[in-house]
XYZ file of C-alpha atoms in Angstrom:
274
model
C -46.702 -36.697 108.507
C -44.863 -33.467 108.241
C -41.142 -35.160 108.802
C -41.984 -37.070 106.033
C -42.568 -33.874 103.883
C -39.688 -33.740 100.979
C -38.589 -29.921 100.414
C -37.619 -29.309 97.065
C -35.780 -26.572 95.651
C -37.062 -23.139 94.775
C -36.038 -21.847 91.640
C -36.470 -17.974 91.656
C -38.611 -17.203 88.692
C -36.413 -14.195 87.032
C -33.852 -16.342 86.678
C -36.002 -19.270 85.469
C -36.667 -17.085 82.611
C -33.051 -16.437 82.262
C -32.112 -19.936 81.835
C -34.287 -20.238 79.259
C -33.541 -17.350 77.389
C -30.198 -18.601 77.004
C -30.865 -21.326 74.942
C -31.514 -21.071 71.323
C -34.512 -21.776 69.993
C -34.670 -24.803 67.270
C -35.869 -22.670 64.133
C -37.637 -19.961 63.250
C -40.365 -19.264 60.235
C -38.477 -17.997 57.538
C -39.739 -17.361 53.657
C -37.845 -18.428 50.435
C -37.993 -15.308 47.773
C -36.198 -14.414 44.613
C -33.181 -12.486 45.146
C -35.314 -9.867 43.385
C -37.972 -8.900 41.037
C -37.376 -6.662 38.066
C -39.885 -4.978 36.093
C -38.700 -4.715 32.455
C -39.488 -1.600 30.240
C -38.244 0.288 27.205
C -35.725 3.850 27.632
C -37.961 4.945 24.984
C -41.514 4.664 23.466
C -42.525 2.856 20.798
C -44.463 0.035 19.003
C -43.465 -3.433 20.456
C -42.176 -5.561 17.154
C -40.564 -8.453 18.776
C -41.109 -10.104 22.130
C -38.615 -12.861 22.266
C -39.530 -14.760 25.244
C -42.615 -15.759 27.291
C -43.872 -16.715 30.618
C -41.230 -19.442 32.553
C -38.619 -19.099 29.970
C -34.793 -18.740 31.812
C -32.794 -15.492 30.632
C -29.171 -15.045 30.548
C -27.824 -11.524 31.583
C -27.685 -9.952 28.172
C -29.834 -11.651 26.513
C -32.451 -9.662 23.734
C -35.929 -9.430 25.378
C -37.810 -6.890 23.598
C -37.341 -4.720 19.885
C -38.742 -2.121 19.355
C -39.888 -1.098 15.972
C -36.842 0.413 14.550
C -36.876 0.774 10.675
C -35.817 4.999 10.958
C -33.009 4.493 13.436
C -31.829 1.692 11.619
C -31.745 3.961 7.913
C -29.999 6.519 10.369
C -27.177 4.367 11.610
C -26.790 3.319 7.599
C -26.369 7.142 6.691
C -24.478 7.997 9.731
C -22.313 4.822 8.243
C -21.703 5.815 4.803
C -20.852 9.148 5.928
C -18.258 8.135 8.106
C -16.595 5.965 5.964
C -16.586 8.369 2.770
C -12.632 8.653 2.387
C -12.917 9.400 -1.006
C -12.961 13.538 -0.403
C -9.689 13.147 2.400
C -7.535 11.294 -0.341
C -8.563 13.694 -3.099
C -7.513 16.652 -0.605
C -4.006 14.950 -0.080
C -3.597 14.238 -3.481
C -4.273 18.425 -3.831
C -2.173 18.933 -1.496
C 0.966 16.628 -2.732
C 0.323 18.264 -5.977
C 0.715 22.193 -4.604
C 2.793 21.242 -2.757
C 5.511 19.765 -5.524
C 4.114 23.107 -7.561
C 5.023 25.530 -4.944
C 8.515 24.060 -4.727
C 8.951 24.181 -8.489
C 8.036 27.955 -8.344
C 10.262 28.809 -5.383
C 13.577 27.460 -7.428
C 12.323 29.611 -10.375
C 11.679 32.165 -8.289
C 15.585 32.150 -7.046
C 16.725 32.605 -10.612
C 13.684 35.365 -10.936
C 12.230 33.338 -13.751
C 8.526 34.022 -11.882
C 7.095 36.619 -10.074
C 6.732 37.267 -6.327
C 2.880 37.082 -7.319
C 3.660 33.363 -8.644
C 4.965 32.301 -5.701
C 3.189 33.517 -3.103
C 0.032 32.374 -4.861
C 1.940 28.603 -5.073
C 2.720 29.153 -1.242
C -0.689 30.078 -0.212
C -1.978 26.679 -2.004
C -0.334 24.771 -0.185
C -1.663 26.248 3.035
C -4.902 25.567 2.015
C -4.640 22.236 0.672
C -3.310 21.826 4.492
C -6.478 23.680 5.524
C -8.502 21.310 3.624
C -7.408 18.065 5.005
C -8.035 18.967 8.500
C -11.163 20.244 7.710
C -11.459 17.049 5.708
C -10.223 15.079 9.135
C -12.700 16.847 11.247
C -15.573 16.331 9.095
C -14.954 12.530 9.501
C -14.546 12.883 13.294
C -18.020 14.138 13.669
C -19.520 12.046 11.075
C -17.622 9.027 13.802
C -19.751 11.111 16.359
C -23.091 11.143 14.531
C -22.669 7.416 14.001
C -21.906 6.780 17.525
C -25.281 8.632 18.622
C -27.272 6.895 15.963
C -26.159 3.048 17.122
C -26.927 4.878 20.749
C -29.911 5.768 19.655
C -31.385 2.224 17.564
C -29.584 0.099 20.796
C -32.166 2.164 23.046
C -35.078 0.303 21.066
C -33.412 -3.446 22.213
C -34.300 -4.185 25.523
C -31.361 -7.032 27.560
C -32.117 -8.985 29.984
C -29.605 -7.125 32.935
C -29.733 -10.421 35.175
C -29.879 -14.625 35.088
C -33.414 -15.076 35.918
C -36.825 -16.935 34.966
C -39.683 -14.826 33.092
C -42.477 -14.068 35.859
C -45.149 -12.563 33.720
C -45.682 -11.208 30.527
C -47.615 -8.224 30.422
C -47.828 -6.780 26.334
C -47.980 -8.365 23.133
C -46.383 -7.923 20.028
C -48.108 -4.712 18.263
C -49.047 -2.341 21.220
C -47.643 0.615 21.465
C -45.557 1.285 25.061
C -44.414 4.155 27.012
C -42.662 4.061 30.071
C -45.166 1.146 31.504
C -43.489 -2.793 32.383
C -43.182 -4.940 29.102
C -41.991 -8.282 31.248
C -41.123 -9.214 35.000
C -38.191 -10.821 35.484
C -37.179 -12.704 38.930
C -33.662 -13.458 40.131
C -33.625 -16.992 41.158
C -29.618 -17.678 42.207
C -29.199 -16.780 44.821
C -32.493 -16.929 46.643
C -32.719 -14.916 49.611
C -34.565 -16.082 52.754
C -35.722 -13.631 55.363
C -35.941 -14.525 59.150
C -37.071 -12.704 61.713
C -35.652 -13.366 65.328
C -37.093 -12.114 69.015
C -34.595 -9.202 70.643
C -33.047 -11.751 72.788
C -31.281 -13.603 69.962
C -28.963 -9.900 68.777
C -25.648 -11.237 68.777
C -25.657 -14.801 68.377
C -25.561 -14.798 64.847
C -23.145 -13.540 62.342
C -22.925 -12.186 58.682
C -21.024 -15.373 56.915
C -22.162 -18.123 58.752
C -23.790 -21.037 57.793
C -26.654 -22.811 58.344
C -29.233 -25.134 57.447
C -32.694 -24.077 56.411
C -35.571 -27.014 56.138
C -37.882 -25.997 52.681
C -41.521 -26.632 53.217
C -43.519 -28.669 50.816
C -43.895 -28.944 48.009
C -39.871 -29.617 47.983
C -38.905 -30.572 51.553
C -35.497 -30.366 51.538
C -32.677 -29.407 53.676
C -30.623 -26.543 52.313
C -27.691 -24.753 53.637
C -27.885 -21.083 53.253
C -25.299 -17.943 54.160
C -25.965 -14.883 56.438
C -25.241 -12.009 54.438
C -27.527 -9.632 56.379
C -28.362 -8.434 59.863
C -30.407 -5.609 61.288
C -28.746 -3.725 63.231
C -31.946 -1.899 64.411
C -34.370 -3.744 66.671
C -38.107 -3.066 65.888
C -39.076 -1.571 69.134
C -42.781 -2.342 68.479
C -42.722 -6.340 67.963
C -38.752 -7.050 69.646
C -37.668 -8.394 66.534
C -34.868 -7.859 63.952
C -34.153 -9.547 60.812
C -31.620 -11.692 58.950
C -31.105 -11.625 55.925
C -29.589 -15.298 54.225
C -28.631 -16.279 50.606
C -29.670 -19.785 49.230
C -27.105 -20.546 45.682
C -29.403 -21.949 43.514
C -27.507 -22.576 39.871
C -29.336 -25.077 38.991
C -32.739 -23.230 39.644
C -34.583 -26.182 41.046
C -35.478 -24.317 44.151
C -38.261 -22.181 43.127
C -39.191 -18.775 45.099
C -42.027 -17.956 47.743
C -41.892 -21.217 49.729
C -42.009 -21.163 53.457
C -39.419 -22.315 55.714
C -37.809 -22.788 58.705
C -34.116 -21.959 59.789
C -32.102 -23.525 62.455
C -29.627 -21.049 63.924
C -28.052 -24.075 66.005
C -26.299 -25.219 62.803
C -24.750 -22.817 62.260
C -20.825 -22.643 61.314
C -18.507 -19.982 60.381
C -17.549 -19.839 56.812
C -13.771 -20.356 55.621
């Protein structure tokens, strides 16, 4: 009974366990989130005049979100305008000083054949210096009123709120009316790219790569297979759980692919991108 006995091999179980950490796993859990989530308030405090968009609506980068009320700014940029744009007392000061200075020049030949005094002239002379004077002063006068306008427009475009990113409106949180401080007006979430976070056991540092591609299987209620980028990896391990993360980007132009569905990504796929 015994020489019938079939002996089998022994595998040792260290490197059993070796084996199989060598092999990549299929996938790993991974969550679909907005690239991120901005909370959208006013530079300055005020009463809220205009909301012009709501819940779900897409933004463009630049687009007007919020106005403030803004009736003494805006009477400030029209002063700080019409100041800036009065010419009226530069060309009268050139005209002065065209005049002197044709006067001065008259005197000064008359002056040769001692038909005026040295009073006369020097009196004509020192016109024309300040008719000079006048003009720059004129000049510089304009320069700040350019300045004043400037801070004005600074001043009303601090009371329109812009959109700073391509995104969808997350939540709404005044109405028209109420008065806000420094407090979030809207929330505004980044949907292209999406980024999707995975987190990977210890084992797997090093066999992925920032700029590779792979595919990533979207739970329900889309179930679809997407291909998504690295763009991130820790390059600390969490000593605790012996895990790091990855960090992938999902394009998503078309914003179909909504944010905060779970996933799964399969690091076998993945290819180097060109």
């Amino acid at each position: 009974m015994n020489a019938n006995r079939i002996l089998l091999p022994v595998i040792p179980f260290s490197i059993s366990i070796l084996m199989n950490a060598s092999v990549f796993a299929e996938s790993y859990d991974c969550l679909i989130e907005p690239y991120q989530i901005i909370n959208i308030s006013s530079p300055v405090e005020g009463l809220l005049e205009h909301i012009r968009v709501d819940t779900s609506d897409i933004v463009k980068r630049g687009d007007v979100l919020v106005e403030l009320e803004s009736s003494v700014e805006r009477a400030t940029v029209d002063a700080a305008q019409a100041r800036a744009s009065a010419t009226g007392e530069l060309r009268a000061k050139e005209t002065e000083y065209v005049y002197n200075k044709r006067q001065a020049k008259r005197l000064g030949e008359l002056y040769k054949k001692q038909a005026v005094s040295s009073h006369e002239k020097d009196e004509a002379d020192t016109n024309v210096q300040l008719a000079r004077l006048g003009i720059k002063q004129t000049k510089e006068s304009l320069q700040l009123a350019e300045l004043e306008l400037k801070r004005a427009e600074a001043e009303l475009n601090q009371r329109i709120v812009h959109s700073p990113v391509n995104g969808v409106v997350m939540d709404r949180q005044h109405a028209e009316g109420e008065f806000v401080r420094e407090e979030p007006i809207l929330r505004i979430a980044q949907l292209d790219p999406l980024r999707i976070e995975a987190i990977l056991p210890a084992s797997e540092f090093g066999s992925v790569s920032v700029g590779e591609s792979v595919k990533v299987q979207a739970d329900s209620p889309v179930s679809r297979t997407l291909v998504a980028k690295i763009t991130r990896i820790d390059r600390v391990i969490d000593a605790a759980s012996g895990t790091f993360a990855v960090r992938l980007e999902l394009p998503n132009s078309d914003y179909k692919m909504p944010g905060g569905i779970k996933c799964k990504v399969d690091f076998t796929t993945s290819t180097a991108s060109k």
